[in-house]
Amino acid sequence: MARIMVAVMPFAGHIAPVEAVVGEFLSRGHSVRVYTGSAYADRFRTAGARVVPWQDAPDFDEHAVQDTFPQLRGKKGLRQTGTNLEYLFIRSGAGQYRDLSRAWDEEPWDVLLADGMSCGAALVAERTSAPWATLSVIPLMTPSRDLPPSGLALRPARGALGRTRDRVLRALFRLASRKLHTAWNETREAVGLPRTTTQFTSAWVSSALTCVSGLASLDYPRSDLPATTHYVGRIRTRPAASGRPAWWADVLESRVPVVHVTQGTLNVDPDDLLRPTMVGLADAAVLVVAATGHADGSRLPFPVPPNARVAGMVDYDELLPLTSVVITNGGWGGVLTALSYGIPLIVAGGDIDKPEIAARVAYSGAGIDLRTGTPSPAKVAAAYRRVAADSSFRAAAGRLADDFAGAGGAGEVVERCEALIR
């Protein structure tokens, strides 16, 4: 039996895959503590883990982060991404470090497995003697000499001119992110660690072991990918919904294609994607199944067309085998799940990591990147017609589904951590 510490940021999209990994650790007889926010503490306690709550770190509600971090009010797009990184992730790292340091002093662990966005875990790993592993629950965003900077949603360029473009963009990104690098060094100094020239985008990823949810075939090729980085496929999570909605028979008996649209669980304004999808497909021969992202959010502030059904959340393992196309805001967990069923995607990625996810889906050939988080009804309808008519999208999604079938998931994460301990 090993003593495991798991650190995870308190976001639904981060919690679900980490919960599956924690369950795998527990099933193998390991002792597990989980460091996370209060909103998800009971979920891990119920699973059998001990919880180390955020105390010095500013605990927050993911649906009202502005209440804890007022700097985020009114921010969208790249401004939201930058402000999120500085305050929610980097500057909260000092409190995370202090919380985790106390936990180490009380009971050292044999390995620390940390959400790739938990910078406090990266900091405390410099103080402790135990190995540190990273679990990336979003696409791998670390810099590469082969890629443009993350955050611009650009595909790798080809040819000498394109490589020059990416090299210039990487230099410009280092200049543009100086404020974030300063925040990273100020956070390090606040906990007694020396300043560093290593960019925060690299510092948060363990050089000993990094497990990435997703597939190499769904990512851009990198010639400088460390041998300690491993793609583990889809980490299967427990169903988001506890039961079938009252209209479930309409899905089972549908004689037209079922199109699922999801707003995710973080930015859940239904006007962003649910409304344009329902309006754009109102006259199409489809059944639209919408998920609002809230367990109790089955009502919408606008009329629902006759060919649409709405639920707060749905069980993907029941819905997706019956689904032809998924229209999504680009949450990574939902994207991976849809592709594991071989379903082509239409992605409206608006902010944070979503534009990068949308670009990767388009790069793989398994879907369309709408290049906006707030598409027009006409744009959604045109994308659906294209995906429905062009079999290449489904073929590419099918190839990815085959790759997912051979990936190790949560079990591989645990096995690699066990090997790291040994």
Short mmCIF file of C-alpha atoms in Angstrom, two decimals:
data_model
loop_
_atom_site.label_atom_id
_atom_site.label_comp_id
_atom_site.label_asym_id
_atom_site.label_seq_id
_atom_site.Cartn_x
_atom_site.Cartn_y
_atom_site.Cartn_z
CA MET A 1 0.00 0.00 0.00
CA ALA A 2 1.31 3.42 -0.96
CA ARG A 3 0.37 6.83 0.43
CA ILE A 4 -1.02 8.93 -2.42
CA MET A 5 -1.69 12.68 -2.44
CA VAL A 6 -3.85 13.94 -5.28
CA ALA A 7 -4.24 17.68 -5.95
CA VAL A 8 -7.04 18.82 -8.25
CA MET A 9 -8.50 22.21 -9.11
CA PRO A 10 -12.19 22.44 -8.10
CA PHE A 11 -13.76 22.49 -11.57
CA ALA A 12 -16.26 19.85 -12.69
CA GLY A 13 -14.24 19.10 -15.83
CA HIS A 14 -11.13 18.49 -13.73
CA ILE A 15 -12.83 16.65 -10.86
CA ALA A 16 -14.56 13.93 -12.91
CA PRO A 17 -11.45 12.31 -14.46
CA VAL A 18 -9.44 12.72 -11.25
CA GLU A 19 -12.25 11.05 -9.30
CA ALA A 20 -11.94 8.04 -11.61
CA VAL A 21 -8.17 7.87 -11.00
CA VAL A 22 -8.70 8.16 -7.23
CA GLY A 23 -11.18 5.29 -7.42
CA GLU A 24 -8.59 3.19 -9.23
CA PHE A 25 -5.97 3.93 -6.56
CA LEU A 26 -8.43 2.96 -3.83
CA SER A 27 -9.45 -0.25 -5.57
CA ARG A 28 -5.81 -1.32 -5.49
CA GLY A 29 -5.57 -0.81 -1.74
CA HIS A 30 -3.68 2.48 -1.65
CA SER A 31 -4.26 5.20 0.95
CA VAL A 32 -5.43 8.35 -0.82
CA ARG A 33 -5.75 11.96 0.26
CA VAL A 34 -7.27 14.54 -2.10
CA TYR A 35 -6.52 18.25 -1.94
CA THR A 36 -9.38 20.22 -3.52
CA GLY A 37 -12.06 22.83 -2.92
CA SER A 38 -14.97 22.41 -0.52
CA ALA A 39 -17.55 22.02 -3.31
CA TYR A 40 -16.19 18.57 -4.15
CA ALA A 41 -14.95 17.39 -0.75
CA ASP A 42 -17.92 15.09 -0.04
CA ARG A 43 -17.61 13.48 -3.45
CA PHE A 44 -14.12 12.22 -2.62
CA ARG A 45 -15.02 11.31 0.96
CA THR A 46 -17.87 9.17 -0.34
CA ALA A 47 -15.42 7.41 -2.63
CA GLY A 48 -13.26 6.51 0.39
CA ALA A 49 -10.50 9.11 0.20
CA ARG A 50 -9.49 11.55 2.92
CA VAL A 51 -9.90 15.18 1.96
CA VAL A 52 -7.40 17.98 2.55
CA PRO A 53 -9.48 21.16 2.06
CA TRP A 54 -8.37 24.45 0.61
CA GLN A 55 -7.69 26.72 3.59
CA ASP A 56 -4.95 29.25 2.82
CA ALA A 57 -5.80 28.91 -0.86
CA PRO A 58 -8.88 31.02 -1.79
CA ASP A 59 -11.67 28.45 -2.07
CA PHE A 60 -14.16 29.42 -4.78
CA ASP A 61 -17.39 28.49 -6.54
CA GLU A 62 -16.63 27.66 -10.17
CA HIS A 63 -20.00 29.11 -11.21
CA ALA A 64 -19.24 32.44 -9.50
CA VAL A 65 -15.47 32.79 -9.62
CA GLN A 66 -15.82 36.58 -9.84
CA ASP A 67 -17.02 36.61 -6.22
CA THR A 68 -13.59 35.36 -5.12
CA PHE A 69 -11.55 36.86 -7.95
CA PRO A 70 -13.18 40.20 -8.85
CA GLN A 71 -10.43 40.80 -11.42
CA LEU A 72 -12.32 38.37 -13.71
CA ARG A 73 -15.46 40.48 -13.99
CA GLY A 74 -16.25 41.50 -17.55
CA LYS A 75 -13.41 39.50 -19.09
CA LYS A 76 -13.88 37.44 -22.26
CA GLY A 77 -11.63 35.73 -24.77
CA LEU A 78 -7.86 36.20 -24.40
CA ARG A 79 -8.35 38.77 -21.61
CA GLN A 80 -10.31 36.19 -19.62
CA THR A 81 -7.65 33.55 -20.26
CA GLY A 82 -4.81 35.80 -19.10
CA THR A 83 -6.63 37.03 -16.01
CA ASN A 84 -7.68 33.48 -15.13
CA LEU A 85 -4.09 32.31 -15.33
CA GLU A 86 -2.76 35.13 -13.21
CA TYR A 87 -5.24 35.20 -10.34
CA LEU A 88 -7.16 31.93 -10.24
CA PHE A 89 -4.19 29.69 -11.00
CA ILE A 90 -0.81 31.39 -10.45
CA ARG A 91 -1.42 33.74 -7.51
CA SER A 92 -3.56 31.18 -5.68
CA GLY A 93 -0.50 28.90 -5.77
CA ALA A 94 1.03 30.39 -2.61
CA GLY A 95 -2.00 29.35 -0.54
CA GLN A 96 -2.01 25.92 -2.20
CA TYR A 97 1.66 25.53 -1.31
CA ARG A 98 1.04 26.32 2.35
CA ASP A 99 -1.93 23.94 2.56
CA LEU A 100 0.01 21.10 0.93
CA SER A 101 3.11 21.79 3.04
CA ARG A 102 1.08 21.35 6.22
CA ALA A 103 -0.34 18.10 4.85
CA TRP A 104 3.20 16.86 4.09
CA ASP A 105 4.41 17.75 7.57
CA GLU A 106 1.48 15.87 9.10
CA GLU A 107 1.93 12.80 6.90
CA PRO A 108 4.39 12.55 4.00
CA TRP A 109 3.18 10.91 0.79
CA ASP A 110 4.89 8.43 -1.50
CA VAL A 111 3.78 10.21 -4.66
CA LEU A 112 2.00 13.45 -5.47
CA LEU A 113 -0.31 13.26 -8.48
CA ALA A 114 -1.40 16.75 -9.47
CA ASP A 115 -3.84 18.28 -11.89
CA GLY A 116 -1.66 20.00 -14.50
CA MET A 117 -3.22 23.36 -13.56
CA SER A 118 -2.38 23.04 -9.85
CA CYS A 119 0.66 25.27 -9.63
CA GLY A 120 0.73 24.93 -5.84
CA ALA A 121 1.51 21.24 -6.28
CA ALA A 122 4.38 22.11 -8.60
CA LEU A 123 5.74 24.46 -5.95
CA VAL A 124 5.47 22.02 -3.05
CA ALA A 125 7.12 19.30 -5.14
CA GLU A 126 10.31 21.38 -4.98
CA ARG A 127 10.24 21.17 -1.18
CA THR A 128 9.38 17.50 -0.63
CA SER A 129 11.38 14.37 -1.28
CA ALA A 130 8.56 12.35 -2.88
CA PRO A 131 8.16 12.01 -6.65
CA TRP A 132 5.65 14.23 -8.43
CA ALA A 133 3.49 13.27 -11.39
CA THR A 134 1.20 15.41 -13.52
CA LEU A 135 -2.23 14.49 -14.85
CA SER A 136 -3.24 16.83 -17.66
CA VAL A 137 -7.03 16.87 -17.90
CA ILE A 138 -6.87 19.34 -20.80
CA PRO A 139 -4.82 19.10 -24.00
CA LEU A 140 -1.07 19.30 -23.51
CA MET A 141 -0.17 23.00 -23.61
CA THR A 142 3.55 22.92 -22.83
CA PRO A 143 5.80 24.81 -25.27
CA SER A 144 7.42 22.99 -28.18
CA ARG A 145 9.91 24.02 -30.81
CA ASP A 146 7.55 22.52 -33.38
CA LEU A 147 4.40 24.46 -32.44
CA PRO A 148 3.07 28.00 -32.22
CA PRO A 149 2.33 29.21 -28.68
CA SER A 150 -0.73 27.74 -26.98
CA GLY A 151 -3.69 30.05 -26.66
CA LEU A 152 -3.72 31.28 -30.26
CA ALA A 153 -5.55 28.20 -31.61
CA LEU A 154 -3.13 28.02 -34.54
CA ARG A 155 -2.14 24.81 -36.26
CA PRO A 156 1.57 24.07 -36.67
CA ALA A 157 2.85 25.82 -39.77
CA ARG A 158 4.47 24.01 -42.67
CA GLY A 159 7.54 24.92 -44.67
CA ALA A 160 10.41 27.27 -43.89
CA LEU A 161 8.22 30.39 -43.89
CA GLY A 162 5.71 28.78 -41.56
CA ARG A 163 8.40 27.63 -39.15
CA THR A 164 9.73 31.18 -39.09
CA ARG A 165 6.21 32.40 -38.28
CA ASP A 166 5.96 30.04 -35.33
CA ARG A 167 9.43 30.96 -34.08
CA VAL A 168 8.50 34.66 -34.15
CA LEU A 169 5.20 33.95 -32.41
CA ARG A 170 6.97 32.03 -29.65
CA ALA A 171 9.28 34.99 -29.05
CA LEU A 172 6.34 37.40 -29.03
CA PHE A 173 4.46 35.14 -26.62
CA ARG A 174 7.35 35.26 -24.15
CA LEU A 175 7.21 39.06 -24.30
CA ALA A 176 3.41 39.18 -24.00
CA SER A 177 3.41 36.79 -21.03
CA ARG A 178 5.98 38.73 -18.99
CA LYS A 179 3.23 39.82 -16.59
CA LEU A 180 2.32 36.17 -15.96
CA HIS A 181 5.97 35.21 -15.53
CA THR A 182 6.35 38.04 -13.02
CA ALA A 183 3.30 36.75 -11.13
CA TRP A 184 4.85 33.26 -11.14
CA ASN A 185 8.12 34.53 -9.65
CA GLU A 186 6.30 36.67 -7.08
CA THR A 187 4.33 33.60 -6.03
CA ARG A 188 7.54 31.60 -5.73
CA GLU A 189 9.14 34.31 -3.58
CA ALA A 190 6.02 34.45 -1.38
CA VAL A 191 6.64 30.83 -0.33
CA GLY A 192 10.41 31.14 0.01
CA LEU A 193 11.43 29.66 -3.36
CA PRO A 194 13.95 31.38 -5.63
CA ARG A 195 13.02 33.20 -8.79
CA THR A 196 13.33 31.19 -11.99
CA THR A 197 13.76 31.74 -15.71
CA THR A 198 11.67 28.65 -16.47
CA GLN A 199 8.33 29.73 -17.91
CA PHE A 200 5.26 28.81 -15.85
CA THR A 201 3.87 26.88 -18.84
CA SER A 202 6.71 24.40 -18.45
CA ALA A 203 7.15 24.59 -14.66
CA TRP A 204 3.72 23.12 -13.90
CA VAL A 205 4.43 19.84 -15.71
CA SER A 206 6.45 17.10 -14.04
CA SER A 207 9.58 15.93 -15.83
CA ALA A 208 9.30 12.58 -14.03
CA LEU A 209 5.83 11.59 -15.29
CA THR A 210 3.07 13.36 -17.18
CA CYS A 211 -0.12 11.52 -18.11
CA VAL A 212 -2.26 13.32 -20.69
CA SER A 213 -5.96 12.63 -21.14
CA GLY A 214 -6.40 12.27 -24.87
CA LEU A 215 -4.51 10.75 -27.75
CA ALA A 216 -1.34 11.48 -29.68
CA SER A 217 -3.51 11.17 -32.81
CA LEU A 218 -5.68 14.01 -31.48
CA ASP A 219 -2.73 16.27 -30.81
CA TYR A 220 -0.09 18.02 -32.88
CA PRO A 221 3.11 16.04 -33.48
CA ARG A 222 6.12 17.14 -31.40
CA SER A 223 9.67 15.99 -31.99
CA ASP A 224 10.63 17.19 -28.50
CA LEU A 225 7.93 15.33 -26.54
CA PRO A 226 9.62 13.93 -23.40
CA ALA A 227 9.74 10.16 -23.05
CA THR A 228 8.05 10.59 -19.66
CA THR A 229 4.89 12.01 -21.27
CA HIS A 230 2.16 9.47 -22.01
CA TYR A 231 -1.28 9.82 -23.62
CA VAL A 232 -3.76 7.66 -21.69
CA GLY A 233 -6.92 8.11 -23.78
CA ARG A 234 -10.30 8.77 -22.23
CA ILE A 235 -10.56 8.53 -18.45
CA ARG A 236 -14.05 7.14 -18.03
CA THR A 237 -16.12 9.12 -15.53
CA ARG A 238 -19.33 8.38 -13.68
CA PRO A 239 -22.60 9.49 -15.37
CA ALA A 240 -23.41 13.18 -14.99
CA ALA A 241 -27.15 12.48 -14.73
CA SER A 242 -28.78 10.16 -12.21
CA GLY A 243 -31.78 9.21 -14.35
CA ARG A 244 -33.41 9.46 -17.74
CA PRO A 245 -35.47 12.56 -18.55
CA ALA A 246 -39.20 12.17 -19.06
CA TRP A 247 -38.84 12.54 -22.84
CA TRP A 248 -36.22 9.79 -23.20
CA ALA A 249 -38.56 7.63 -25.30
CA ASP A 250 -38.42 10.33 -28.00
CA VAL A 251 -34.70 9.63 -28.35
CA LEU A 252 -35.11 5.86 -28.39
CA GLU A 253 -37.87 6.05 -31.01
CA SER A 254 -36.45 8.86 -33.15
CA ARG A 255 -36.60 8.26 -36.90
CA VAL A 256 -34.38 11.26 -37.63
CA PRO A 257 -30.74 11.84 -36.63
CA VAL A 258 -30.18 12.81 -33.00
CA VAL A 259 -27.97 15.91 -32.57
CA HIS A 260 -26.64 16.61 -29.10
CA VAL A 261 -25.70 20.15 -28.10
CA THR A 262 -23.91 20.95 -24.85
CA GLN A 263 -22.91 24.22 -23.25
CA GLY A 264 -20.48 22.53 -20.85
CA THR A 265 -20.43 23.19 -17.11
CA LEU A 266 -18.43 26.44 -16.75
CA ASN A 267 -19.59 29.19 -19.14
CA VAL A 268 -23.25 28.18 -19.36
CA ASP A 269 -25.02 31.15 -20.95
CA PRO A 270 -27.58 29.39 -23.19
CA ASP A 271 -27.51 32.28 -25.66
CA ASP A 272 -23.92 31.36 -26.59
CA LEU A 273 -24.60 27.98 -28.18
CA LEU A 274 -27.91 26.39 -27.18
CA ARG A 275 -30.10 29.13 -28.68
CA PRO A 276 -28.25 29.40 -32.04
CA THR A 277 -28.26 25.61 -32.39
CA MET A 278 -31.97 25.29 -31.70
CA VAL A 279 -32.83 28.21 -33.98
CA GLY A 280 -30.47 27.06 -36.73
CA LEU A 281 -31.78 23.48 -36.70
CA ALA A 282 -35.44 24.26 -35.94
CA ASP A 283 -36.51 23.34 -39.47
CA ALA A 284 -34.04 20.50 -39.97
CA ALA A 285 -35.06 16.82 -39.91
CA VAL A 286 -33.24 16.16 -36.63
CA LEU A 287 -33.99 15.70 -32.94
CA VAL A 288 -31.89 18.15 -30.91
CA VAL A 289 -31.02 17.00 -27.38
CA ALA A 290 -29.64 19.90 -25.33
CA ALA A 291 -27.77 19.83 -22.02
CA THR A 292 -27.57 23.12 -20.11
CA GLY A 293 -24.71 22.04 -17.80
CA HIS A 294 -26.69 22.42 -14.55
CA ALA A 295 -28.22 19.38 -12.90
CA ASP A 296 -31.47 21.31 -12.34
CA GLY A 297 -31.28 23.43 -15.48
CA SER A 298 -33.89 21.91 -17.79
CA ARG A 299 -35.59 25.26 -18.49
CA LEU A 300 -34.36 27.84 -20.97
CA PRO A 301 -35.15 31.58 -21.18
CA PHE A 302 -36.42 31.25 -24.76
CA PRO A 303 -38.95 29.09 -26.64
CA VAL A 304 -37.77 25.55 -27.37
CA PRO A 305 -38.56 24.35 -30.92
CA PRO A 306 -40.75 21.25 -31.35
CA ASN A 307 -37.76 19.18 -32.53
CA ALA A 308 -35.69 19.90 -29.39
CA ARG A 309 -35.54 18.36 -25.91
CA VAL A 310 -33.74 19.88 -22.90
CA ALA A 311 -32.15 18.44 -19.77
CA GLY A 312 -29.70 19.78 -17.22
CA MET A 313 -27.33 16.86 -17.77
CA VAL A 314 -27.56 13.54 -19.59
CA ASP A 315 -25.81 10.19 -19.30
CA TYR A 316 -23.42 10.15 -22.23
CA ASP A 317 -23.01 6.39 -22.17
CA GLU A 318 -26.75 6.14 -22.87
CA LEU A 319 -27.15 9.11 -25.22
CA LEU A 320 -24.06 8.98 -27.42
CA PRO A 321 -24.62 5.53 -28.94
CA LEU A 322 -27.85 7.01 -30.35
CA THR A 323 -26.28 10.31 -31.49
CA SER A 324 -25.17 11.29 -34.99
CA VAL A 325 -23.42 14.63 -34.34
CA VAL A 326 -22.34 16.50 -31.20
CA ILE A 327 -22.31 20.30 -31.12
CA THR A 328 -20.21 21.48 -28.17
CA ASN A 329 -18.47 24.45 -26.61
CA GLY A 330 -15.34 22.31 -26.48
CA GLY A 331 -15.07 20.90 -22.97
CA TRP A 332 -12.26 18.36 -23.18
CA GLY A 333 -14.01 15.57 -21.31
CA GLY A 334 -17.10 15.77 -23.49
CA VAL A 335 -15.01 15.97 -26.67
CA LEU A 336 -13.02 12.87 -25.73
CA THR A 337 -16.17 10.96 -24.81
CA ALA A 338 -17.92 11.81 -28.09
CA LEU A 339 -14.88 10.83 -30.13
CA SER A 340 -14.49 7.58 -28.19
CA TYR A 341 -17.92 6.71 -29.65
CA GLY A 342 -16.80 7.74 -33.14
CA ILE A 343 -19.14 10.75 -33.30
CA PRO A 344 -18.08 13.78 -35.40
CA LEU A 345 -18.11 17.18 -33.72
CA ILE A 346 -18.96 20.81 -34.33
CA VAL A 347 -17.01 22.89 -31.82
CA ALA A 348 -17.75 26.47 -30.76
CA GLY A 349 -14.72 27.17 -28.57
CA GLY A 350 -14.93 30.64 -27.10
CA ASP A 351 -12.31 31.06 -24.38
CA ILE A 352 -9.80 29.52 -21.96
CA ASP A 353 -8.68 26.19 -23.52
CA LYS A 354 -11.72 25.77 -25.78
CA PRO A 355 -10.29 27.39 -28.95
CA GLU A 356 -7.25 25.09 -28.73
CA ILE A 357 -9.53 22.08 -28.37
CA ALA A 358 -11.62 23.15 -31.34
CA ALA A 359 -8.48 23.57 -33.45
CA ARG A 360 -7.27 20.07 -32.54
CA VAL A 361 -10.61 18.52 -33.50
CA ALA A 362 -10.46 20.21 -36.88
CA TYR A 363 -6.80 19.18 -37.31
CA SER A 364 -7.76 15.54 -36.71
CA GLY A 365 -10.44 15.74 -39.41
CA ALA A 366 -13.14 14.60 -36.97
CA GLY A 367 -15.10 17.84 -36.89
CA ILE A 368 -15.49 21.52 -37.66
CA ASP A 369 -14.03 24.43 -35.70
CA LEU A 370 -16.55 27.31 -35.77
CA ARG A 371 -13.76 29.64 -34.53
CA THR A 372 -16.12 31.41 -32.15
CA GLY A 373 -17.93 30.65 -28.93
CA THR A 374 -21.06 32.53 -30.04
CA PRO A 375 -21.91 31.33 -33.55
CA SER A 376 -24.92 32.51 -35.51
CA PRO A 377 -27.79 30.09 -36.17
CA ALA A 378 -26.89 30.11 -39.86
CA LYS A 379 -23.29 29.15 -39.10
CA VAL A 380 -24.37 26.23 -36.90
CA ALA A 381 -26.84 25.03 -39.53
CA ALA A 382 -24.25 25.21 -42.32
CA ALA A 383 -21.73 23.28 -40.22
CA TYR A 384 -24.30 20.58 -39.47
CA ARG A 385 -25.20 20.18 -43.15
CA ARG A 386 -21.52 19.83 -44.02
CA VAL A 387 -20.79 17.22 -41.33
CA ALA A 388 -23.95 15.27 -42.18
CA ALA A 389 -23.11 15.21 -45.89
CA ASP A 390 -19.35 14.52 -45.75
CA SER A 391 -18.51 11.00 -44.57
CA SER A 392 -14.84 11.92 -43.99
CA PHE A 393 -15.73 13.47 -40.62
CA ARG A 394 -17.30 10.27 -39.33
CA ALA A 395 -14.45 8.20 -40.75
CA ALA A 396 -11.87 10.32 -38.90
CA ALA A 397 -13.90 10.10 -35.69
CA GLY A 398 -14.07 6.33 -36.15
CA ARG A 399 -10.29 6.08 -36.41
CA LEU A 400 -9.96 8.01 -33.16
CA ALA A 401 -12.51 5.70 -31.52
CA ASP A 402 -10.26 2.76 -32.45
CA ASP A 403 -7.32 4.53 -30.80
CA PHE A 404 -9.36 5.19 -27.67
CA ALA A 405 -10.25 1.51 -27.46
CA GLY A 406 -6.58 0.64 -27.08
CA ALA A 407 -5.72 3.32 -24.50
CA GLY A 408 -5.22 2.61 -20.79
CA GLY A 409 -7.29 5.34 -19.12
CA ALA A 410 -7.33 5.63 -15.32
CA GLY A 411 -5.66 2.25 -14.89
CA GLU A 412 -2.64 3.36 -16.89
CA VAL A 413 -2.31 6.53 -14.80
CA VAL A 414 -2.22 4.47 -11.60
CA GLU A 415 0.16 1.88 -13.00
CA ARG A 416 2.63 4.55 -14.10
CA CYS A 417 2.42 6.23 -10.68
CA GLU A 418 3.08 2.88 -9.01
CA ALA A 419 6.11 2.39 -11.24
CA LEU A 420 7.31 5.90 -10.32
CA ILE A 421 7.10 5.01 -6.62
CA ARG A 422 9.05 1.80 -7.17
#
